[in-house]
mmCIF file of C-alpha atoms in Angstrom:
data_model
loop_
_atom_site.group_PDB
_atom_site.id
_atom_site.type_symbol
_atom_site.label_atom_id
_atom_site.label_comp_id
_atom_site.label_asym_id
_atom_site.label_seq_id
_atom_site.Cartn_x
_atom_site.Cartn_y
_atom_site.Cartn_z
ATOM 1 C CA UNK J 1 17.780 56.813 14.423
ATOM 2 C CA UNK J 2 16.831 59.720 16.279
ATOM 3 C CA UNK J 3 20.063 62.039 18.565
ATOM 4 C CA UNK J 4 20.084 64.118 20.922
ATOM 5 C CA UNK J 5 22.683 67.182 19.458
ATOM 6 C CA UNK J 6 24.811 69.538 21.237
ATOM 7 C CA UNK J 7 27.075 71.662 19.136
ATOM 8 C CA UNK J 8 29.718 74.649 20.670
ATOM 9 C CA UNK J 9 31.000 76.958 18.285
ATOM 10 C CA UNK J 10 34.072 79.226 19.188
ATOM 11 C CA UNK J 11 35.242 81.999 16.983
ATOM 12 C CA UNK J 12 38.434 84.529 17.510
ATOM 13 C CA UNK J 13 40.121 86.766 15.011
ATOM 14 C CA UNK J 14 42.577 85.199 13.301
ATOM 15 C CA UNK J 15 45.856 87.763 13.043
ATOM 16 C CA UNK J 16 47.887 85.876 10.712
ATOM 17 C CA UNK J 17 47.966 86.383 6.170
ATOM 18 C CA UNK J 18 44.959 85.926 4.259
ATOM 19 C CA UNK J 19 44.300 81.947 4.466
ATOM 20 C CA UNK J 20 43.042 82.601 0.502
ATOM 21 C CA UNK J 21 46.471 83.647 -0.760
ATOM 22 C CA UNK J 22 48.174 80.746 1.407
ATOM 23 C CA UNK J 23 49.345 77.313 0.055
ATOM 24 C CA UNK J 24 47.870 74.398 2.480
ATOM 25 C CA UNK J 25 51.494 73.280 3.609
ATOM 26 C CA UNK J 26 52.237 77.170 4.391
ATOM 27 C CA UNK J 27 49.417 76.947 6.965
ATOM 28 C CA UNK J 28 50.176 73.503 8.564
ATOM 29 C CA UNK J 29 53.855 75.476 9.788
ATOM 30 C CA UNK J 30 51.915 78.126 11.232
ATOM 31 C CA UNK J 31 51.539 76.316 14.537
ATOM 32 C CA UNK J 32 50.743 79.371 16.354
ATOM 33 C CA UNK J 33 47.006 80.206 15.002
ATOM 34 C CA UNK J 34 47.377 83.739 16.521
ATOM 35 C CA UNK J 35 43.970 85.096 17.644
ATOM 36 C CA UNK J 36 42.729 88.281 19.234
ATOM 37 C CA UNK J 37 41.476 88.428 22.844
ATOM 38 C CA UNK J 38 37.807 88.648 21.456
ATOM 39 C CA UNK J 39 35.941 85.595 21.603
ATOM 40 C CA UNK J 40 32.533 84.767 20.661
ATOM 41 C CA UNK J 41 30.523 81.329 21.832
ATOM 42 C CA UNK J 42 27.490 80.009 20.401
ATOM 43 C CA UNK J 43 25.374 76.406 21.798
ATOM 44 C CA UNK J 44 22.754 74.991 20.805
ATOM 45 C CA UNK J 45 20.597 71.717 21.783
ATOM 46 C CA UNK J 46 18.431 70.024 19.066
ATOM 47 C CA UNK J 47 17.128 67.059 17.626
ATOM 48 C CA UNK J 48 18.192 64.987 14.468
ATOM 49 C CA UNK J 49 18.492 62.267 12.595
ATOM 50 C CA UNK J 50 21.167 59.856 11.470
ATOM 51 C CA UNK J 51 21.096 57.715 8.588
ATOM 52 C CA UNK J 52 23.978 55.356 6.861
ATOM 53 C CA UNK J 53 24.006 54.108 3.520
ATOM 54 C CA UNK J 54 27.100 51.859 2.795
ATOM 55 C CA UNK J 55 29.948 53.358 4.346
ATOM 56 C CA UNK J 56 28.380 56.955 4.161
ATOM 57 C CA UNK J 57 26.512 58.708 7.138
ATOM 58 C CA UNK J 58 24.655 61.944 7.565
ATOM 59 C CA UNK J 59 22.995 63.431 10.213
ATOM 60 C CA UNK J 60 20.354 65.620 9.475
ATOM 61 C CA UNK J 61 18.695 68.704 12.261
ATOM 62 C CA UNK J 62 16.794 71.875 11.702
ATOM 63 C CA UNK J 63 18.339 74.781 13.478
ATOM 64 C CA UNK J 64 16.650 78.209 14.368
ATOM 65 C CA UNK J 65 18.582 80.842 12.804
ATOM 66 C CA UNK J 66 17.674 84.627 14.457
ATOM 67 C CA UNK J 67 15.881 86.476 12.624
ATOM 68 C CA UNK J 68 16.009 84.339 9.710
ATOM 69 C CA UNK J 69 13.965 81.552 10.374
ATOM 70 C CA UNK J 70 14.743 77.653 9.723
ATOM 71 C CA UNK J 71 18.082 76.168 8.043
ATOM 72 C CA UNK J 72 18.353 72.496 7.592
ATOM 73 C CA UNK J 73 22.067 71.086 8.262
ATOM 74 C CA UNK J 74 23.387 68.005 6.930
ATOM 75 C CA UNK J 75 26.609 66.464 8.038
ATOM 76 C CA UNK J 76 28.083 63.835 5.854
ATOM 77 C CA UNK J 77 31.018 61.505 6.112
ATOM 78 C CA UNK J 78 32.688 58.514 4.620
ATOM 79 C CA UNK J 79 33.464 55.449 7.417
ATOM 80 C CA UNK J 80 36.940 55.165 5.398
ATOM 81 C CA UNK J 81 37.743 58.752 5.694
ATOM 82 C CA UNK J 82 36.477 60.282 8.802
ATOM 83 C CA UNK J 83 39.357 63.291 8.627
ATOM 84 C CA UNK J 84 37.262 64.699 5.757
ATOM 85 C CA UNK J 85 33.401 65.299 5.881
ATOM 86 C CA UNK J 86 30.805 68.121 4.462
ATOM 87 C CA UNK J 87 28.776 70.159 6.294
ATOM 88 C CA UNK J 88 25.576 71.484 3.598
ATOM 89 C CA UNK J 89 22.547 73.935 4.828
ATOM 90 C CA UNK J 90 20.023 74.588 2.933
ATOM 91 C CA UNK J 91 17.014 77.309 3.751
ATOM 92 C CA UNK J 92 17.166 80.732 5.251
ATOM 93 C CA UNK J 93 20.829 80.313 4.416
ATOM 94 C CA UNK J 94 22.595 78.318 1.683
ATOM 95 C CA UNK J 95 26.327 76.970 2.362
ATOM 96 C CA UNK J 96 28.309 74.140 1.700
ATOM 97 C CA UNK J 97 31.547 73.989 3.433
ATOM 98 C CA UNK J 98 34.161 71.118 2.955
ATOM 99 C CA UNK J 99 36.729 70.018 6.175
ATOM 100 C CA UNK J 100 39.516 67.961 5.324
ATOM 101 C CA UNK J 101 42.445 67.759 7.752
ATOM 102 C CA UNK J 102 45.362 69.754 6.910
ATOM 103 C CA UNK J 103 43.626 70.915 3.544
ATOM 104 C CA UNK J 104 42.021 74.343 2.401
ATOM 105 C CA UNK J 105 38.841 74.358 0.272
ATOM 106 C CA UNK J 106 36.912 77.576 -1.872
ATOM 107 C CA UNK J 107 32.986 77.366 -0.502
ATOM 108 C CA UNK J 108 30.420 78.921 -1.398
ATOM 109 C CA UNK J 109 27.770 80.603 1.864
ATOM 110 C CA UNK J 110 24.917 82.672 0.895
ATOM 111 C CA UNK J 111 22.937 84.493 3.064
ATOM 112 C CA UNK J 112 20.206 85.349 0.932
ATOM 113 C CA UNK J 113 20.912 88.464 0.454
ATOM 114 C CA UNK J 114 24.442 87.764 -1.568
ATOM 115 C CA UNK J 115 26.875 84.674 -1.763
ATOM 116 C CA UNK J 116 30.116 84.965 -0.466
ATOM 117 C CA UNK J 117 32.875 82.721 -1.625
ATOM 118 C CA UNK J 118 34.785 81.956 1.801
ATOM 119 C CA UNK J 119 37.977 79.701 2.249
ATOM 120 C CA UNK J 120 38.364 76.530 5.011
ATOM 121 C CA UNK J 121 41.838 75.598 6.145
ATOM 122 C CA UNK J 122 40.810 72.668 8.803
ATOM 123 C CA UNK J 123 43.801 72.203 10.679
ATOM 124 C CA UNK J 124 42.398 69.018 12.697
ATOM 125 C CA UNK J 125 39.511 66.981 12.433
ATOM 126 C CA UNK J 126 37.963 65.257 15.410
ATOM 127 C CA UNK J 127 35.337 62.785 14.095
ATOM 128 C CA UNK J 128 34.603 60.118 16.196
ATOM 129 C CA UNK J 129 30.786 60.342 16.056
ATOM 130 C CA UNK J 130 29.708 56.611 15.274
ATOM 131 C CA UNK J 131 32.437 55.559 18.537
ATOM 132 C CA UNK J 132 31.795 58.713 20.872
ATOM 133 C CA UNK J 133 29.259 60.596 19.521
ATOM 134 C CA UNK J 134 32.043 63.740 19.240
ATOM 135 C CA UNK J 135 33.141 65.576 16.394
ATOM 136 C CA UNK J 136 35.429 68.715 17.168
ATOM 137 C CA UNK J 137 36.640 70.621 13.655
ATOM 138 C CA UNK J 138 39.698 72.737 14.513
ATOM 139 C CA UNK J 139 39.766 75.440 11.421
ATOM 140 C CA UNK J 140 40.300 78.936 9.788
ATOM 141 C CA UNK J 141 37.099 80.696 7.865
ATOM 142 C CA UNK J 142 37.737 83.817 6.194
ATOM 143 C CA UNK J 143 35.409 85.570 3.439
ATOM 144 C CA UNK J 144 37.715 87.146 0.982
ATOM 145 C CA UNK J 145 39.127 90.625 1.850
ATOM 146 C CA UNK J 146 37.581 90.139 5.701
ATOM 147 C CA UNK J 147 39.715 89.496 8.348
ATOM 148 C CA UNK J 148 39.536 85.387 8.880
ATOM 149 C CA UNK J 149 38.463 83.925 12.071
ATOM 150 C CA UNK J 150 39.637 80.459 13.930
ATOM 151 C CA UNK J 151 36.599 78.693 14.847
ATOM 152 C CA UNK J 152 36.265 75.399 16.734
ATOM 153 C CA UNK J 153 33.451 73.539 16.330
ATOM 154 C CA UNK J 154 31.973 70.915 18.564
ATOM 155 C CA UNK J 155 29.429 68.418 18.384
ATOM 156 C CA UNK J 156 28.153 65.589 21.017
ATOM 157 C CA UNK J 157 25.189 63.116 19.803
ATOM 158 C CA UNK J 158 23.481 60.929 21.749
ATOM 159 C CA UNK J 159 20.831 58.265 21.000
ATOM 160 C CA UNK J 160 17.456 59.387 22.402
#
């Protein structure tokens, strides 16, 4: 079935320890998610697909990346588990980051020119796609030894 996608993604600085030398349950106390005044938006409109096998469904899109040409995005979840889902891109860059509500994951994101190994703490996770068409991901992204930055990301789908 072919969507309509709209995705906002909003990144501060996150001022708080190193999310990589953090235990999960130490992050869920830290309620406050400090963050620098600087704030950086990003939207984009596209086109995808959506496809369901079983319980599982992905939705596929191309985005333009600047200066770096096409990256395909696929966003996968389980019906039975719709706190937790993967977000893979494959082309100009290479990533494959895991969200799982109140969990922290090691990913790998390579931009070609090196990997990075980055760490996810996704403090909430928003999926009501199949209902709403929304999906808002509430998390922390840092690249070890960089200062780590609180990102939501939103998504709206509609059937074209």
């Amino acid at each position: 079935m072919k969507y309509k996608i709209k995705t906002t993604t909003t990144q501060t600085d996150y001022k708080g320890k190193s999310i990589f030398d953090r235990a999960a349950d130490e992050l869920m106390i830290d309620e406050t998610f400090s963050t620098m005044d600087e704030e950086g938006t990003i939207e984009t409109s596209l086109y995808g697909e959506l496809e369901f096998v079983g319980d599982t469904y992905t939705l596929f899109y191309e985005e333009e990346t600047e200066g770096m040409g096409g990256v395909n995005t696929e966003i996968r979840f389980d019906t039975r588990k719709p706190y937790e889902l993967s977000i893979a891109r494959t082309g100009a860059i290479d990533a494959f980051m895991y969200f799982e509500k109140g969990k922290r994951h090691i990913c790998v994101y390579n931009t070609g020119i090196m990997p990075f190994e980055i760490c996810i703490y996704a403090k909430e996770v928003d999926n009501r796609l199949l209902t709403d068409g929304y999906l808002e991901i509430n998390y922390l992204i840092e690249i070890k030894g960089a200062c780590a930055q609180k990102t939501v990301f939103k998504m709206e789908i509609e059937k074209v």
